[in-house]
PDB file of C-alpha atoms and ligand atoms in Angstrom:
ATOM      1  CA  MET A   1      -0.071   0.065   0.069  1.00 52.00           C
ATOM      2  CA  VAL A   2       2.788   2.014   1.044  1.00 57.00           C
ATOM      3  CA  LYS A   3       5.042   1.387  -2.193  1.00 65.00           C
ATOM      4  CA  LEU A   4       1.436   2.177  -4.435  1.00 67.00           C
ATOM      5  CA  TYR A   5       0.930   5.806  -2.675  1.00 77.00           C
ATOM      6  CA  ASN A   6       4.694   6.397  -2.775  1.00 86.00           C
ATOM      7  CA  GLU A   7       4.731   6.290  -7.222  1.00 89.00           C
ATOM      8  CA  PHE A   8       1.818   8.748  -7.130  1.00 91.00           C
ATOM      9  CA  GLU A   9       2.202  12.516  -7.636  1.00 92.00           C
ATOM     10  CA  ARG A  10      -0.512  13.997  -5.993  1.00 95.00           C
ATOM     11  CA  VAL A  11      -4.251  13.251  -6.610  1.00 95.00           C
ATOM     12  CA  LEU A  12      -5.749  14.894  -9.178  1.00 96.00           C
ATOM     13  CA  VAL A  13      -9.116  14.427  -8.651  1.00 97.00           C
ATOM     14  CA  ASP A  14     -10.538  13.427  -5.266  1.00 97.00           C
ATOM     15  CA  GLU A  15     -13.839  10.794  -4.915  1.00 98.00           C
ATOM     16  CA  ASP A  16     -16.151  13.337  -4.029  1.00 98.00           C
ATOM     17  CA  THR A  17     -15.079  15.653  -6.589  1.00 98.00           C
ATOM     18  CA  ILE A  18     -16.094  12.960  -9.138  1.00 98.00           C
ATOM     19  CA  GLN A  19     -19.337  11.572  -7.416  1.00 98.00           C
ATOM     20  CA  SER A  20     -20.539  14.678  -7.839  1.00 98.00           C
ATOM     21  CA  ARG A  21     -19.794  15.762 -11.073  1.00 98.00           C
ATOM     22  CA  VAL A  22     -20.855  11.686 -12.524  1.00 98.00           C
ATOM     23  CA  THR A  23     -24.334  12.726 -10.337  1.00 98.00           C
ATOM     24  CA  GLU A  24     -23.929  16.072 -12.117  1.00 98.00           C
ATOM     25  CA  LEU A  25     -23.598  14.025 -15.978  1.00 98.00           C
ATOM     26  CA  ALA A  26     -26.786  11.309 -14.566  1.00 98.00           C
ATOM     27  CA  ALA A  27     -29.359  14.242 -14.297  1.00 98.00           C
ATOM     28  CA  GLN A  28     -27.443  16.362 -17.550  1.00 98.00           C
ATOM     29  CA  ILE A  29     -28.223  12.358 -19.639  1.00 98.00           C
ATOM     30  CA  SER A  30     -31.687  11.940 -17.797  1.00 98.00           C
ATOM     31  CA  ALA A  31     -32.866  15.159 -19.058  1.00 98.00           C
ATOM     32  CA  GLU A  32     -31.486  15.205 -22.551  1.00 98.00           C
ATOM     33  CA  TYR A  33     -33.197  12.092 -23.333  1.00 98.00           C
ATOM     34  CA  LYS A  34     -36.234  12.385 -21.310  1.00 96.00           C
ATOM     35  CA  ASP A  35     -38.470  11.405 -24.489  1.00 95.00           C
ATOM     36  CA  ALA A  36     -36.116   8.900 -26.293  1.00 94.00           C
ATOM     37  CA  GLY A  37     -37.536   6.506 -24.725  1.00 93.00           C
ATOM     38  CA  SER A  38     -34.271   4.060 -24.401  1.00 95.00           C
ATOM     39  CA  ILE A  39     -30.335   4.946 -24.627  1.00 98.00           C
ATOM     40  CA  VAL A  40     -27.607   1.969 -24.945  1.00 98.00           C
ATOM     41  CA  LEU A  41     -24.368   3.093 -22.895  1.00 98.00           C
ATOM     42  CA  VAL A  42     -21.692   1.711 -24.820  1.00 98.00           C
ATOM     43  CA  GLY A  43     -19.474   0.956 -22.304  1.00 98.00           C
ATOM     44  CA  ILE A  44     -14.917   1.018 -23.680  1.00 97.00           C
ATOM     45  CA  LEU A  45     -13.415  -1.772 -21.513  1.00 96.00           C
ATOM     46  CA  LYS A  46     -11.469  -1.748 -19.796  1.00 95.00           C
ATOM     47  CA  GLY A  47     -11.125   1.588 -18.848  1.00 96.00           C
ATOM     48  CA  SER A  48     -14.737   2.599 -18.845  1.00 98.00           C
ATOM     49  CA  PHE A  49     -15.710  -0.112 -15.776  1.00 98.00           C
ATOM     50  CA  MET A  50     -16.581   1.953 -13.394  1.00 98.00           C
ATOM     51  CA  PHE A  51     -17.074   5.205 -14.601  1.00 98.00           C
ATOM     52  CA  MET A  52     -19.852   2.910 -16.030  1.00 98.00           C
ATOM     53  CA  ALA A  53     -21.171   1.613 -13.150  1.00 98.00           C
ATOM     54  CA  ASP A  54     -21.724   5.195 -11.231  1.00 98.00           C
ATOM     55  CA  LEU A  55     -23.234   6.855 -13.660  1.00 98.00           C
ATOM     56  CA  VAL A  56     -26.009   4.299 -15.317  1.00 98.00           C
ATOM     57  CA  ARG A  57     -27.063   3.988 -10.952  1.00 98.00           C
ATOM     58  CA  GLN A  58     -28.282   7.971 -11.833  1.00 98.00           C
ATOM     59  CA  LEU A  59     -29.981   7.730 -14.697  1.00 98.00           C
ATOM     60  CA  THR A  60     -33.716   8.188 -13.844  1.00 98.00           C
ATOM     61  CA  ILE A  61     -34.284   7.531 -18.274  1.00 98.00           C
ATOM     62  CA  PRO A  62     -34.825   3.558 -19.764  1.00 98.00           C
ATOM     63  CA  HIS A  63     -31.695   2.583 -20.905  1.00 98.00           C
ATOM     64  CA  TYR A  64     -29.080  -0.524 -21.250  1.00 98.00           C
ATOM     65  CA  VAL A  65     -25.522  -1.343 -21.569  1.00 98.00           C
ATOM     66  CA  ASP A  66     -23.441  -2.970 -23.416  1.00 98.00           C
ATOM     67  CA  PHE A  67     -19.906  -3.686 -23.824  1.00 98.00           C
ATOM     68  CA  MET A  68     -17.062  -3.273 -25.930  1.00 97.00           C
ATOM     69  CA  SER A  69     -13.425  -4.795 -25.351  1.00 96.00           C
ATOM     70  CA  LEU A  70     -10.019  -1.603 -27.386  1.00 89.00           C
ATOM     71  CA  SER A  71      -6.890  -2.001 -27.472  1.00 77.00           C
ATOM     72  CA  SER A  72      -4.677   1.019 -28.275  1.00 67.00           C
ATOM     73  CA  TYR A  73      -2.270   0.702 -25.882  1.00 53.00           C
ATOM     74  CA  GLY A  74      -0.808  -3.094 -25.333  1.00 50.00           C
ATOM     75  CA  THR A  75       0.425  -2.634 -21.793  1.00 49.00           C
ATOM     76  CA  SER A  76       3.074  -0.081 -22.924  1.00 50.00           C
ATOM     77  CA  THR A  77       2.515   3.872 -23.141  1.00 49.00           C
ATOM     78  CA  GLU A  78       3.091   4.011 -26.487  1.00 53.00           C
ATOM     79  CA  SER A  79      -0.381   5.082 -28.591  1.00 52.00           C
ATOM     80  CA  GLY A  80      -0.836   2.976 -31.581  1.00 56.00           C
ATOM     81  CA  ALA A  81      -3.473   1.123 -33.541  1.00 70.00           C
ATOM     82  CA  VAL A  82      -7.076   0.343 -32.443  1.00 84.00           C
ATOM     83  CA  ARG A  83      -7.555  -3.586 -32.598  1.00 85.00           C
ATOM     84  CA  VAL A  84     -11.288  -4.034 -31.622  1.00 90.00           C
ATOM     85  CA  LEU A  85     -11.013  -7.521 -28.774  1.00 93.00           C
ATOM     86  CA  LEU A  86     -14.663  -7.388 -27.784  1.00 96.00           C
ATOM     87  CA  ASP A  87     -17.699  -6.462 -29.766  1.00 97.00           C
ATOM     88  CA  LEU A  88     -21.579  -5.181 -28.567  1.00 97.00           C
ATOM     89  CA  ARG A  89     -23.873  -7.864 -28.371  1.00 96.00           C
ATOM     90  CA  ALA A  90     -26.408  -5.847 -29.013  1.00 93.00           C
ATOM     91  CA  ASP A  91     -27.491  -4.406 -32.377  1.00 97.00           C
ATOM     92  CA  ILE A  92     -27.508  -0.357 -31.865  1.00 98.00           C
ATOM     93  CA  TYR A  93     -29.151   0.460 -35.735  1.00 98.00           C
ATOM     94  CA  GLY A  94     -32.283   3.346 -35.296  1.00 98.00           C
ATOM     95  CA  LYS A  95     -30.966   3.294 -31.238  1.00 98.00           C
ATOM     96  CA  ASN A  96     -29.796   6.067 -28.901  1.00 98.00           C
ATOM     97  CA  VAL A  97     -26.153   5.357 -28.368  1.00 98.00           C
ATOM     98  CA  ILE A  98     -23.627   7.043 -26.052  1.00 98.00           C
ATOM     99  CA  ILE A  99     -20.210   5.600 -25.670  1.00 98.00           C
ATOM    100  CA  VAL A 100     -19.109   6.131 -22.065  1.00 98.00           C
ATOM    101  CA  GLU A 101     -14.922   6.612 -22.310  1.00 97.00           C
ATOM    102  CA  ASP A 102     -12.709   7.473 -19.381  1.00 97.00           C
ATOM    103  CA  ILE A 103     -10.326   8.649 -21.141  1.00 96.00           C
ATOM    104  CA  ILE A 104      -9.201  10.916 -24.370  1.00 94.00           C
ATOM    105  CA  ASP A 105      -5.499  11.157 -24.330  1.00 91.00           C
ATOM    106  CA  THR A 106      -4.346  11.745 -27.897  1.00 88.00           C
ATOM    107  CA  GLY A 107      -8.484  10.915 -29.362  1.00 89.00           C
ATOM    108  CA  ASN A 108      -7.372   7.730 -31.284  1.00 87.00           C
ATOM    109  CA  THR A 109      -9.908   4.949 -30.027  1.00 90.00           C
ATOM    110  CA  ILE A 110     -12.920   8.011 -29.481  1.00 91.00           C
ATOM    111  CA  ASN A 111     -12.142   9.167 -33.199  1.00 89.00           C
ATOM    112  CA  TYR A 112     -12.070   5.448 -35.214  1.00 89.00           C
ATOM    113  CA  LEU A 113     -15.496   3.559 -32.728  1.00 92.00           C
ATOM    114  CA  HIS A 114     -17.657   7.088 -33.393  1.00 92.00           C
ATOM    115  CA  THR A 115     -16.946   6.303 -37.209  1.00 91.00           C
ATOM    116  CA  MET A 116     -17.162   2.533 -36.916  1.00 92.00           C
ATOM    117  CA  LEU A 117     -20.377   2.849 -34.385  1.00 96.00           C
ATOM    118  CA  ASN A 118     -22.438   5.809 -37.489  1.00 96.00           C
ATOM    119  CA  THR A 119     -21.745   2.677 -40.280  1.00 96.00           C
ATOM    120  CA  ARG A 120     -24.337   0.805 -38.060  1.00 97.00           C
ATOM    121  CA  GLN A 121     -26.539   3.653 -38.247  1.00 98.00           C
ATOM    122  CA  PRO A 122     -27.765   4.178 -34.514  1.00 98.00           C
ATOM    123  CA  ALA A 123     -30.678   6.998 -34.065  1.00 98.00           C
ATOM    124  CA  SER A 124     -27.816   9.351 -32.461  1.00 97.00           C
ATOM    125  CA  LEU A 125     -24.737   9.402 -31.211  1.00 97.00           C
ATOM    126  CA  LYS A 126     -22.528  10.948 -28.069  1.00 97.00           C
ATOM    127  CA  THR A 127     -19.871   9.984 -26.013  1.00 97.00           C
ATOM    128  CA  CYS A 128     -19.623  10.549 -22.262  1.00 98.00           C
ATOM    129  CA  VAL A 129     -16.059  10.907 -21.332  1.00 98.00           C
ATOM    130  CA  LEU A 130     -14.415  11.883 -17.466  1.00 98.00           C
ATOM    131  CA  THR A 131     -11.310  13.059 -18.538  1.00 97.00           C
ATOM    132  CA  ARG A 132      -9.715  14.725 -21.545  1.00 94.00           C
ATOM    133  CA  LYS A 133      -6.085  16.240 -21.538  1.00 92.00           C
ATOM    134  CA  GLU A 134      -6.846  19.663 -22.623  1.00 85.00           C
ATOM    135  CA  ASP A 135      -3.953  20.530 -24.603  1.00 77.00           C
ATOM    136  CA  LYS A 136      -3.571  17.193 -26.836  1.00 77.00           C
ATOM    137  CA  ALA A 137      -7.062  17.010 -27.445  1.00 68.00           C
ATOM    138  CA  LYS A 138      -8.771  19.901 -27.610  1.00 68.00           C
ATOM    139  CA  GLY A 139     -11.232  20.292 -30.108  1.00 67.00           C
ATOM    140  CA  LEU A 140     -12.607  16.560 -30.903  1.00 74.00           C
ATOM    141  CA  PRO A 141     -16.093  15.656 -30.212  1.00 72.00           C
ATOM    142  CA  VAL A 142     -16.816  15.191 -26.504  1.00 93.00           C
ATOM    143  CA  ASP A 143     -20.781  16.557 -25.806  1.00 96.00           C
ATOM    144  CA  TYR A 144     -20.335  15.080 -21.714  1.00 98.00           C
ATOM    145  CA  LEU A 145     -17.434  15.682 -20.204  1.00 97.00           C
ATOM    146  CA  GLY A 146     -15.558  15.485 -16.515  1.00 98.00           C
ATOM    147  CA  PHE A 147     -12.424  16.649 -16.285  1.00 97.00           C
ATOM    148  CA  GLU A 148      -9.960  18.610 -18.630  1.00 94.00           C
ATOM    149  CA  ILE A 149      -7.052  16.608 -17.437  1.00 95.00           C
ATOM    150  CA  PRO A 150      -3.028  17.967 -17.998  1.00 94.00           C
ATOM    151  CA  ASP A 151      -1.025  16.258 -20.320  1.00 93.00           C
ATOM    152  CA  VAL A 152       0.613  13.609 -17.272  1.00 95.00           C
ATOM    153  CA  TRP A 153       0.068   9.463 -17.121  1.00 96.00           C
ATOM    154  CA  VAL A 154      -3.278   9.602 -14.216  1.00 97.00           C
ATOM    155  CA  VAL A 155      -4.364   6.602 -12.582  1.00 97.00           C
ATOM    156  CA  GLY A 156      -7.155   5.017 -10.592  1.00 97.00           C
ATOM    157  CA  TYR A 157     -11.380   5.327 -10.795  1.00 98.00           C
ATOM    158  CA  GLY A 158     -10.697   2.697 -14.345  1.00 98.00           C
ATOM    159  CA  LEU A 159      -7.499   4.377 -15.186  1.00 98.00           C
ATOM    160  CA  ASP A 160      -3.617   2.173 -15.805  1.00 96.00           C
ATOM    161  CA  LEU A 161      -0.525   1.897 -16.074  1.00 94.00           C
ATOM    162  CA  ALA A 162       0.095  -1.606 -17.654  1.00 92.00           C
ATOM    163  CA  ASP A 163      -3.116  -2.879 -15.585  1.00 93.00           C
ATOM    164  CA  ARG A 164      -2.136  -1.992 -11.999  1.00 93.00           C
ATOM    165  CA  HIS A 165      -4.028   1.389 -10.584  1.00 94.00           C
ATOM    166  CA  ARG A 166      -7.279   0.835 -11.993  1.00 96.00           C
ATOM    167  CA  THR A 167      -9.286   0.620  -8.792  1.00 96.00           C
ATOM    168  CA  TRP A 168      -8.781   3.437  -6.959  1.00 96.00           C
ATOM    169  CA  PRO A 169     -11.572   5.485  -6.069  1.00 96.00           C
ATOM    170  CA  PHE A 170     -10.020   8.317  -6.750  1.00 97.00           C
ATOM    171  CA  ILE A 171      -8.076  10.031 -10.012  1.00 97.00           C
ATOM    172  CA  ALA A 172      -4.527   9.925  -9.289  1.00 97.00           C
ATOM    173  CA  GLU A 173      -1.147  11.270 -11.157  1.00 96.00           C
ATOM    174  CA  LEU A 174       2.104   9.310 -11.641  1.00 95.00           C
ATOM    175  CA  LYS A 175       5.729  10.447 -10.491  1.00 93.00           C
ATOM    176  CA  PRO A 176       7.370  10.491 -14.099  1.00 90.00           C
ATOM    177  CA  GLU A 177      10.173   8.564 -13.517  1.00 89.00           C
ATOM    178  CA  VAL A 178       7.704   5.802 -12.670  1.00 88.00           C
ATOM    179  CA  TYR A 179       6.266   5.587 -16.235  1.00 86.00           C
ATOM    180  CA  GLN A 180       9.365   7.024 -18.666  1.00 83.00           C
TER     181      GLN A 180
HETATM  182  C1  LIG B   1      -7.604   4.208 -22.806  1.00 82.92           C
HETATM  183  C2  LIG B   1      -8.166   4.700 -22.440  1.00 82.92           C
HETATM  184  C3  LIG B   1      -8.805   4.534 -24.182  1.00 82.92           C
HETATM  185  C4  LIG B   1      -7.648   5.044 -24.885  1.00 82.92           C
HETATM  186  C5  LIG B   1      -7.448   6.129 -24.755  1.00 82.92           C
HETATM  187  O1  LIG B   1      -7.461   2.363 -23.209  1.00 82.92           O
HETATM  188  O2  LIG B   1      -9.482   3.071 -22.075  1.00 82.92           O
HETATM  189  O3  LIG B   1     -10.612   3.729 -24.563  1.00 82.92           O
HETATM  190  O4  LIG B   1      -6.630   4.673 -24.262  1.00 82.92           O
HETATM  191  O5  LIG B   1      -6.790   6.950 -25.000  1.00 82.92           O
HETATM  192  P1  LIG B   1      -5.831   7.540 -27.372  1.00 82.92           P
HETATM  193  O6  LIG B   1      -7.195   9.074 -26.848  1.00 82.92           O
HETATM  194  O7  LIG B   1      -5.110   8.050 -27.468  1.00 82.92           O
HETATM  195  O8  LIG B   1      -6.400   6.240 -28.244  1.00 82.92           O
HETATM  196  P2  LIG B   1      -6.273   1.202 -23.693  1.00 82.92           P
HETATM  197  O9  LIG B   1      -6.014   0.396 -24.368  1.00 82.92           O
HETATM  198  O10 LIG B   1      -5.101   1.750 -22.733  1.00 82.92           O
HETATM  199  O11 LIG B   1      -7.498   0.359 -22.732  1.00 82.92           O
HETATM  200  P3  LIG B   1      -8.147  -0.364 -21.057  1.00 82.92           P
HETATM  201  O12 LIG B   1      -9.133   1.070 -21.201  1.00 82.92           O
HETATM  202  O13 LIG B   1      -8.156  -1.617 -21.450  1.00 82.92           O
HETATM  203  O14 LIG B   1      -7.009   0.589 -19.882  1.00 82.92           O
END
């Protein structure tokens, strides 16, 4: 435990702040889709699992969850090609769909997903993203955004470094020497 904390530079977003923002996002989505029938939330594994679980428990409109597994990083910090490891179970044709992601870094993954899912002709396609790197990813389409974050390596609340630190309830910045 102590060794893990030693790898953190600082806590960037604490647990209460995350939960308050998730409550706001769920209220916003519930209000905007209140006449839409039902919506489909597509969580991108593994990073979105905690955000998705907290978000959907606060929605007040009918909804379904589905998941995809993509990979862009493998176990290194180098951004590469997007691979689909697990596709949706359900057909999203004619559905109101929201992609749920933990982070936009280069924007590679969200751009790929947006293009790919649009070919399946959903009625609408929006994105709900917990964090976005404020300088790198400006201008990328995000309809519901949790937090702008600096361009540092962040872990916790679903985010990882080679699968480590994913289950902390807060978002922390790693010390550069841990990942460089
Ligand atoms: C991470 C993250 C996003 C993507 C963002 O996924 O969950 O999907 O990278 O990076 P980009 O904007 O540069 O494309 P990763 O492949 O690390 O898988 P994981 O969610 O299982 O950790």
